[in-house]
XYZ file of C-alpha atoms in Angstrom:
558
model
C 0.000 0.000 0.000
C 1.294 3.427 -0.842
C 0.411 6.615 0.997
C 0.671 10.124 -0.357
C 2.795 12.517 1.635
C 3.943 16.126 1.615
C 7.666 16.482 2.219
C 8.748 19.772 3.708
C 12.472 20.420 4.024
C 14.550 23.141 5.602
C 17.343 25.040 3.870
C 19.042 28.387 4.430
C 18.719 31.564 2.402
C 20.598 34.625 3.627
C 19.443 35.226 7.219
C 16.072 33.543 6.741
C 15.243 29.862 7.232
C 13.227 28.404 4.323
C 11.684 25.048 3.304
C 10.689 22.927 0.293
C 7.200 21.426 0.055
C 7.030 18.399 -2.226
C 4.214 16.076 -3.222
C 5.646 12.575 -3.711
C 4.570 8.945 -3.409
C 6.183 6.934 -0.631
C 6.113 3.300 0.414
C 4.333 2.641 3.670
C 7.560 1.769 5.504
C 10.187 4.483 5.968
C 13.725 3.520 4.942
C 17.088 5.267 5.038
C 17.368 8.156 2.569
C 19.987 7.518 -0.099
C 22.530 10.216 -0.964
C 24.452 10.404 -4.272
C 28.126 11.023 -3.497
C 30.455 11.943 -6.444
C 33.167 9.306 -7.015
C 36.435 9.934 -8.898
C 38.503 6.874 -9.898
C 42.297 7.362 -9.876
C 45.325 5.134 -9.354
C 46.749 6.017 -5.901
C 50.519 6.331 -5.319
C 52.370 4.547 -2.525
C 52.261 7.706 -0.413
C 48.518 7.990 -0.925
C 48.077 4.346 0.069
C 49.772 5.095 3.384
C 48.192 8.406 4.348
C 44.800 8.543 2.584
C 41.708 8.211 4.804
C 38.189 7.771 3.434
C 35.896 10.808 3.437
C 32.748 9.982 5.407
C 29.462 10.449 3.537
C 27.156 13.243 4.652
C 24.689 12.234 7.379
C 21.135 11.397 6.362
C 18.579 14.179 6.840
C 16.719 14.354 10.098
C 13.084 13.858 9.201
C 9.935 14.342 11.270
C 6.850 12.638 9.810
C 3.504 14.152 10.794
C 0.532 11.994 9.832
C -2.851 13.533 9.028
C -6.149 12.081 7.945
C -6.480 13.875 4.606
C -4.492 16.011 2.207
C -5.508 19.709 2.360
C -7.683 20.755 -0.554
C -6.021 24.175 -0.624
C -3.351 26.100 1.280
C -4.655 29.483 0.080
C -5.911 31.443 3.085
C -8.755 33.052 1.086
C -10.044 29.914 -0.641
C -13.453 28.444 0.156
C -11.761 25.122 0.947
C -9.483 26.735 3.535
C -12.185 28.871 5.155
C -15.061 26.361 5.240
C -13.715 23.089 3.827
C -13.427 19.741 5.567
C -9.608 19.868 5.416
C -9.173 23.405 6.747
C -7.596 22.158 10.005
C -5.069 20.063 8.082
C -4.240 23.056 5.890
C -3.745 25.216 8.978
C -1.280 22.683 10.390
C 0.779 22.654 7.192
C 0.761 26.456 7.013
C 2.222 26.643 10.516
C 5.442 25.404 8.904
C 5.285 27.877 6.026
C 4.097 30.989 7.869
C 5.264 32.035 11.312
C 2.474 34.054 12.895
C 1.889 36.889 12.092
C 0.415 36.500 15.589
C 0.386 33.694 18.120
C -2.496 33.301 20.566
C -1.131 32.223 23.957
C -3.479 32.001 26.936
C -5.993 34.012 24.892
C -3.530 36.873 24.582
C -2.144 38.096 21.267
C 1.646 37.727 20.949
C 3.474 39.347 17.993
C 5.727 37.212 15.788
C 6.660 39.306 12.765
C 5.519 42.574 14.343
C 7.620 44.593 16.756
C 4.882 44.911 19.368
C 1.178 44.533 19.993
C -0.499 47.885 19.254
C -2.159 49.515 22.259
C -3.400 52.842 23.547
C -0.571 52.788 26.073
C 2.248 52.535 23.511
C 0.658 55.102 21.189
C 0.065 52.723 18.266
C -3.711 53.051 18.813
C -5.405 56.452 18.709
C -8.878 57.961 18.612
C -9.008 61.040 16.406
C -11.865 63.461 15.638
C -13.339 63.384 12.143
C -16.041 65.510 10.482
C -18.963 63.516 9.081
C -21.739 64.833 6.851
C -24.963 63.437 5.422
C -24.493 60.299 3.246
C -21.004 59.635 4.649
C -20.269 56.100 5.860
C -20.397 55.691 9.662
C -21.024 52.972 12.253
C -24.598 52.924 13.549
C -24.393 52.084 17.294
C -27.972 50.753 17.342
C -28.037 48.517 14.261
C -24.301 47.754 14.686
C -23.859 48.114 10.926
C -21.873 50.316 8.564
C -24.396 52.703 7.024
C -24.715 56.013 5.198
C -25.610 58.816 7.607
C -29.193 60.056 7.216
C -31.318 62.487 9.272
C -32.713 60.711 12.337
C -29.870 58.168 12.538
C -28.270 57.543 15.950
C -24.532 58.191 16.170
C -21.704 58.510 18.705
C -20.499 62.128 18.898
C -16.889 62.914 19.790
C -16.056 61.692 23.296
C -19.071 59.350 23.480
C -18.334 55.650 23.962
C -21.506 54.429 25.698
C -25.235 54.086 24.867
C -26.166 56.845 27.321
C -24.669 59.594 25.150
C -25.897 58.478 21.709
C -27.128 61.478 19.704
C -29.556 61.738 16.803
C -28.290 63.212 13.536
C -30.280 66.192 12.224
C -28.343 67.662 9.319
C -25.069 69.317 8.302
C -21.700 68.287 9.709
C -21.049 66.545 13.043
C -17.835 65.479 14.734
C -17.308 61.810 15.568
C -14.196 59.777 16.395
C -12.431 57.112 14.420
C -9.865 54.556 15.524
C -6.364 54.411 14.008
C -4.056 51.419 14.600
C -0.427 51.255 13.447
C 1.241 47.876 12.881
C 5.034 47.899 12.482
C 6.821 44.901 10.993
C 10.190 43.799 12.333
C 12.994 44.558 9.885
C 14.787 41.645 8.208
C 11.924 39.250 7.485
C 12.062 37.790 3.987
C 9.900 35.622 1.797
C 11.385 32.218 1.092
C 12.496 33.364 -2.378
C 14.649 36.082 -0.808
C 12.381 39.102 -1.371
C 11.816 41.398 1.612
C 8.532 41.132 3.523
C 7.024 44.638 3.572
C 3.938 46.548 4.616
C 2.813 46.518 0.984
C 2.337 42.740 1.217
C -0.225 43.203 3.981
C -2.008 45.945 2.014
C -2.050 43.639 -1.029
C -3.743 40.995 1.127
C -6.334 43.540 2.324
C -7.105 44.589 -1.254
C -7.514 40.953 -2.242
C -9.818 40.270 0.719
C -11.898 43.283 -0.364
C -12.649 41.732 -3.759
C -16.143 40.403 -4.341
C -14.609 37.316 -5.972
C -12.974 36.275 -2.690
C -15.397 34.234 -0.491
C -14.856 36.072 2.808
C -17.492 37.720 5.004
C -16.335 41.365 4.493
C -17.365 42.131 8.085
C -14.149 43.966 8.886
C -13.728 45.238 5.332
C -17.065 47.071 5.661
C -15.901 48.696 8.906
C -12.578 49.846 7.481
C -12.145 53.370 6.124
C -8.558 52.873 4.891
C -5.773 50.313 5.181
C -2.508 51.637 3.822
C 1.275 51.497 4.089
C 2.799 54.439 5.964
C 6.310 53.269 5.042
C 8.024 50.002 4.075
C 7.431 48.465 7.506
C 4.321 50.227 8.861
C 0.668 49.573 8.045
C -2.143 51.814 9.310
C -5.741 50.680 9.769
C -8.370 53.417 10.047
C -11.892 52.446 11.025
C -15.064 54.120 9.845
C -16.311 56.913 12.144
C -17.908 55.563 15.318
C -16.480 52.030 15.050
C -14.268 50.971 17.952
C -13.087 47.371 17.744
C -12.026 45.884 21.119
C -9.852 43.393 19.203
C -7.952 46.147 17.419
C -4.624 44.370 17.976
C -5.656 41.659 15.505
C -6.768 43.951 12.663
C -3.688 43.102 10.616
C -4.128 41.405 7.265
C -2.000 38.283 6.804
C 0.728 39.281 4.295
C 0.795 37.678 0.850
C 3.739 38.073 -1.609
C 2.691 40.952 -3.832
C 5.775 40.562 -6.020
C 4.684 37.019 -6.930
C 0.882 37.298 -7.056
C 0.042 40.857 -8.169
C -0.244 39.891 -11.854
C -3.027 37.354 -11.165
C -6.722 38.135 -10.815
C -8.615 37.026 -7.671
C -10.258 34.234 -9.674
C -6.870 33.044 -10.905
C -5.422 33.145 -7.392
C -8.196 30.880 -6.119
C -7.083 28.189 -8.590
C -3.327 28.826 -8.834
C -0.773 26.243 -7.670
C 1.444 28.957 -6.179
C -1.331 29.814 -3.708
C -3.155 26.524 -3.209
C -0.275 24.038 -3.420
C 3.107 25.721 -2.901
C 2.572 29.138 -1.289
C 5.541 31.341 -0.487
C 6.026 31.919 3.218
C 8.425 33.631 5.578
C 8.573 30.827 8.146
C 10.930 27.919 8.662
C 9.901 26.178 5.439
C 9.041 26.936 1.827
C 7.090 25.231 -0.932
C 8.803 23.616 -3.930
C 8.467 20.729 -6.379
C 12.177 19.896 -6.508
C 13.631 16.492 -5.660
C 14.485 16.213 -1.944
C 18.075 17.073 -1.040
C 19.900 16.022 2.181
C 18.423 18.784 4.322
C 16.311 18.523 7.469
C 12.793 17.745 6.379
C 9.237 17.855 7.679
C 6.953 15.277 6.056
C 3.159 15.374 6.094
C 1.564 11.994 5.283
C -2.157 11.513 4.674
C -3.306 8.135 5.964
C -7.089 8.340 6.289
C -9.237 8.731 9.380
C -9.041 5.218 10.853
C -7.633 5.673 14.364
C -6.345 2.095 14.706
C -4.396 2.347 11.459
C -2.952 5.667 12.563
C -1.854 4.273 15.921
C -0.297 1.222 14.245
C 1.743 3.423 11.919
C 2.860 5.489 14.892
C 4.080 2.379 16.721
C 5.902 1.045 13.657
C 7.706 4.332 13.062
C 5.903 5.206 9.837
C 4.590 8.261 11.673
C 6.474 10.258 14.307
C 3.468 12.342 15.305
C -0.276 11.955 14.758
C -2.172 15.136 13.978
C -5.505 15.624 15.779
C -7.329 14.886 12.509
C -6.403 11.183 12.835
C -7.790 10.888 16.372
C -10.652 12.106 18.506
C -11.339 12.133 22.247
C -13.428 9.019 21.599
C -10.125 7.146 21.083
C -9.068 7.523 24.733
C -9.535 3.822 25.482
C -7.572 2.879 22.375
C -4.606 4.984 23.501
C -4.744 4.122 27.212
C -2.490 0.998 27.278
C 0.166 2.641 25.110
C 0.138 5.767 27.245
C 0.470 3.625 30.362
C 3.591 1.782 29.183
C 5.211 4.913 27.763
C 5.251 3.869 24.121
C 3.359 6.996 23.086
C 3.101 10.485 24.502
C -0.040 12.612 24.393
C 0.100 16.403 24.134
C -3.215 18.202 24.378
C -4.646 21.587 25.276
C -8.065 23.194 25.353
C -8.780 24.795 22.001
C -10.608 28.148 21.686
C -13.539 26.295 20.177
C -16.762 25.003 21.670
C -19.573 22.773 20.479
C -23.078 24.063 21.113
C -26.626 22.781 20.730
C -28.982 25.330 19.199
C -32.715 24.768 19.622
C -35.596 26.243 17.666
C -33.453 27.323 14.703
C -36.638 26.986 12.638
C -38.891 29.240 14.752
C -42.026 28.554 12.731
C -41.456 24.825 12.248
C -42.385 22.555 9.384
C -46.077 22.676 10.285
C -46.230 26.344 11.238
C -46.056 25.488 14.971
C -43.651 26.872 17.561
C -42.761 24.075 19.953
C -40.153 26.052 21.903
C -42.072 29.318 22.211
C -42.907 28.957 25.928
C -40.168 29.846 28.428
C -41.136 26.836 30.579
C -40.475 24.503 27.635
C -37.019 25.923 26.996
C -36.142 25.754 30.682
C -37.482 22.206 30.862
C -35.344 21.090 27.918
C -32.299 22.678 29.582
C -32.967 20.711 32.781
C -33.565 17.446 30.879
C -30.188 17.448 29.117
C -27.181 16.010 30.980
C -24.365 18.215 29.685
C -21.803 17.054 32.226
C -22.520 13.390 31.466
C -22.267 13.987 27.737
C -18.994 15.892 28.091
C -17.447 13.085 30.106
C -18.865 10.363 27.881
C -17.914 12.080 24.649
C -14.549 13.627 25.517
C -13.399 11.719 28.603
C -10.541 13.525 30.305
C -10.059 15.831 27.320
C -13.278 17.830 27.474
C -14.454 20.671 29.682
C -18.018 21.713 30.405
C -18.240 25.428 29.726
C -20.899 27.902 30.774
C -20.912 30.214 27.766
C -19.303 30.942 24.425
C -16.242 31.914 26.466
C -14.087 28.853 27.268
C -12.472 28.274 30.688
C -9.236 30.163 31.177
C -10.343 33.122 29.083
C -9.849 36.438 30.933
C -13.572 37.196 30.681
C -14.872 33.736 31.620
C -15.446 34.704 35.278
C -18.193 37.143 34.286
C -20.625 34.586 32.837
C -23.516 32.798 34.541
C -23.754 29.128 35.518
C -25.686 26.468 33.642
C -29.099 25.136 34.740
C -28.800 22.000 36.856
C -29.471 18.582 35.337
C -32.830 17.545 36.801
C -34.991 15.536 34.360
C -37.880 15.235 36.806
C -38.071 19.014 37.236
C -37.608 19.457 33.491
C -40.512 17.136 32.680
C -42.689 19.028 35.172
C -41.921 22.349 33.475
C -42.659 20.947 30.020
C -45.941 19.510 31.320
C -46.872 22.859 32.878
C -46.680 24.491 29.452
C -49.447 22.205 28.160
C -47.474 19.212 26.885
C -49.228 16.196 28.378
C -48.675 12.440 28.241
C -50.489 10.785 25.320
C -53.763 9.177 26.425
C -53.529 5.444 26.837
C -49.785 5.331 26.145
C -46.856 4.661 28.425
C -43.977 6.954 27.559
C -43.594 8.242 24.013
C -43.831 11.809 22.782
C -46.047 14.216 24.696
C -48.938 15.926 22.913
C -50.033 19.546 23.094
C -53.134 20.682 24.914
C -53.558 24.441 25.084
C -49.950 25.171 24.088
C -49.544 28.676 22.640
C -48.598 28.549 18.951
C -49.188 24.792 18.642
C -52.273 22.914 17.415
C -53.938 20.693 20.032
C -52.970 17.067 19.666
C -49.577 17.773 18.041
C -46.866 15.354 19.110
C -43.645 16.835 20.526
C -41.412 15.518 17.737
C -38.356 17.431 16.528
C -35.457 16.857 14.146
C -31.790 17.163 15.156
C -29.241 17.794 12.409
C -25.499 17.298 12.845
C -22.424 16.479 10.712
C -21.818 12.798 9.929
C -18.901 12.218 12.313
C -18.513 9.601 15.040
C -18.572 12.146 17.877
C -21.617 13.927 16.452
C -23.468 10.614 16.122
C -22.706 9.885 19.774
C -23.960 13.340 20.745
C -27.197 12.841 18.769
C -27.879 9.484 20.433
C -27.270 10.987 23.874
C -29.611 13.902 23.191
C -32.249 11.546 21.822
C -32.227 9.465 25.019
C -32.169 12.411 27.438
C -35.091 14.216 25.813
C -37.067 10.986 25.367
C -37.073 10.663 29.156
C -38.873 14.022 29.265
C -41.399 13.199 26.542
C -39.695 14.767 23.529
C -39.049 12.544 20.519
C -35.851 13.489 18.671
C -35.127 12.250 15.153
C -31.383 12.556 14.382
C -30.283 13.329 10.831
C -26.623 13.278 9.800
C -25.423 15.161 6.737
C -22.047 15.902 5.200
C -20.060 18.868 6.480
C -20.344 20.559 3.085
C -24.143 20.311 3.155
C -24.279 21.249 6.835
C -22.388 24.523 6.283
C -23.780 25.330 2.852
C -24.293 29.109 2.592
C -27.675 30.743 3.018
C -30.379 30.048 1.969
C -29.689 26.352 1.322
C -27.787 25.061 4.369
C -29.617 24.121 7.598
C -27.280 26.161 9.806
C -27.544 29.487 8.016
C -31.070 29.079 6.626
C -32.575 28.214 10.059
C -34.398 25.279 8.472
C -34.284 22.725 11.303
C -35.583 22.340 14.842
C -32.171 21.716 16.418
C -28.583 21.728 15.165
C -25.110 21.053 16.538
C -22.555 23.721 15.804
C -18.920 24.562 16.516
C -18.091 28.146 17.477
C -14.636 29.726 17.752
C -14.281 32.107 20.669
C -12.891 35.607 20.293
C -9.243 36.081 21.306
C -9.737 38.958 23.732
C -13.194 40.434 24.028
C -16.222 38.579 25.343
C -19.808 38.897 24.165
C -22.773 38.841 26.554
C -24.262 35.430 25.785
C -24.557 31.936 27.212
C -25.180 28.446 25.880
C -25.123 24.770 26.801
C -21.695 23.818 25.546
C -18.722 21.517 25.847
C -15.165 22.574 25.052
C -13.422 20.760 22.205
C -9.823 19.824 22.870
C -6.806 19.805 20.581
C -4.942 16.492 20.463
C -1.598 15.342 19.129
C 0.169 12.050 19.781
C 3.871 11.350 19.315
C 5.635 8.005 19.446
C 9.142 7.034 20.460
C 11.757 8.515 18.130
C 15.475 7.859 17.856
C 17.906 10.040 19.765
C 18.795 12.180 16.754
C 15.196 13.145 15.953
C 13.622 16.426 16.934
C 10.264 16.937 18.577
C 8.058 19.754 17.440
C 6.858 22.014 20.273
C 3.095 21.691 20.611
């Protein structure tokens, strides 16, 4: 059996470390790399026979093999496959070798990598400046929270106002608001892997590309940006529209892309080009190439499918040095346990800034025009009927954390959120019954039926549909939910669909079209600021497993 792999090697170019990314076919077992050594045949003299010593061959390259489930569809940061595709996590892992930063997120705090410092009000890189705004000018509406054109009667934040209490109403003429300016300064000396200098213009080029209607990004921040321009070769300045103050201003830096390489291509061409999707230029420790491997240190990405037992076997046989999280899940804890106990594998894991949530009543009208979750007592009853803690332990074992909001544990703002309702199915069933959902006459158990429930026809059975992606963990979650709610008289019909269908853009997909009763959804938390919200959620963990390696191998920091 042969497995496809990406080989990524390190070389040196001036002061910058670079790498080659190669797509090759490799046998399943890893052998010693061969090296061609030039050989010159001559007849040695007597003196040479006495004093000549053989020249040792160069050492074989040190190679770290990282195994993933699937090959990334695209490594282009603005492609649909990278943003929403099923292999986006694999692509992100590969790009960690090609790009370094531009930011790292450590303990939910932004740390600069290619920038000199994190912009702040204290260091003067962030400023609020007055600006004159007239009718029809673009501004940020503090009530609708949208970028709009100023019209008479619109609410706005006058200069010095940063709270709802001082919102004014626009009448006519010119008014003075404030706008936020943020300066980002690159460290000098960074270079692309082809030797060209990394400059502020590369970040501006990326912003202009993101602004294009052909690029499938949300444009949320684009719409709230007045200008994004290079002040000099190393400094980029973001200026927000009047009245918009982003609490995450330190992250409003567009990921640089090599303008000198890509400027001649249209956005549509960039979405399909090999130099963006397959072998992107980076400034990190490695670069992309299609050359034959040379005896340099190499990083190899192999794609071995999503069977956990196969992945573990290849780790133990040395065909993989490290298993990416895509090859495993927290459900594999029992599979790993004996090998962790005897020290043959090591597990490195950390809580990821991502949570899984259950959203109810995403179709507020329902398939029959009825609103099953309209009553507060029903929603509170469902919350009490669902055993979140049990699910978290059963689904994630020791690698999951029950969280109380969209803000995961450890986040600086997590202490300000409320606690979850207690698991009490008896109390939950009582609340659901109090809203008019009664036991069916002559039946033992089964779905309750409505009697005097607001927004629901009498005699309707409490039957709902639950949609989730077709993964093993999501199937386990659906079965758990089905059992918990059945105990309270709610019949749940699970339906699994592909990730592509699940996240299909509005109006087709069930997530964004609100066309189902309940859905399961992953949400990434914000790096710094917290929103006022709460949910019934479980934290998803990041996993990586490494096996025993020989003494000359290197371990990647995780």
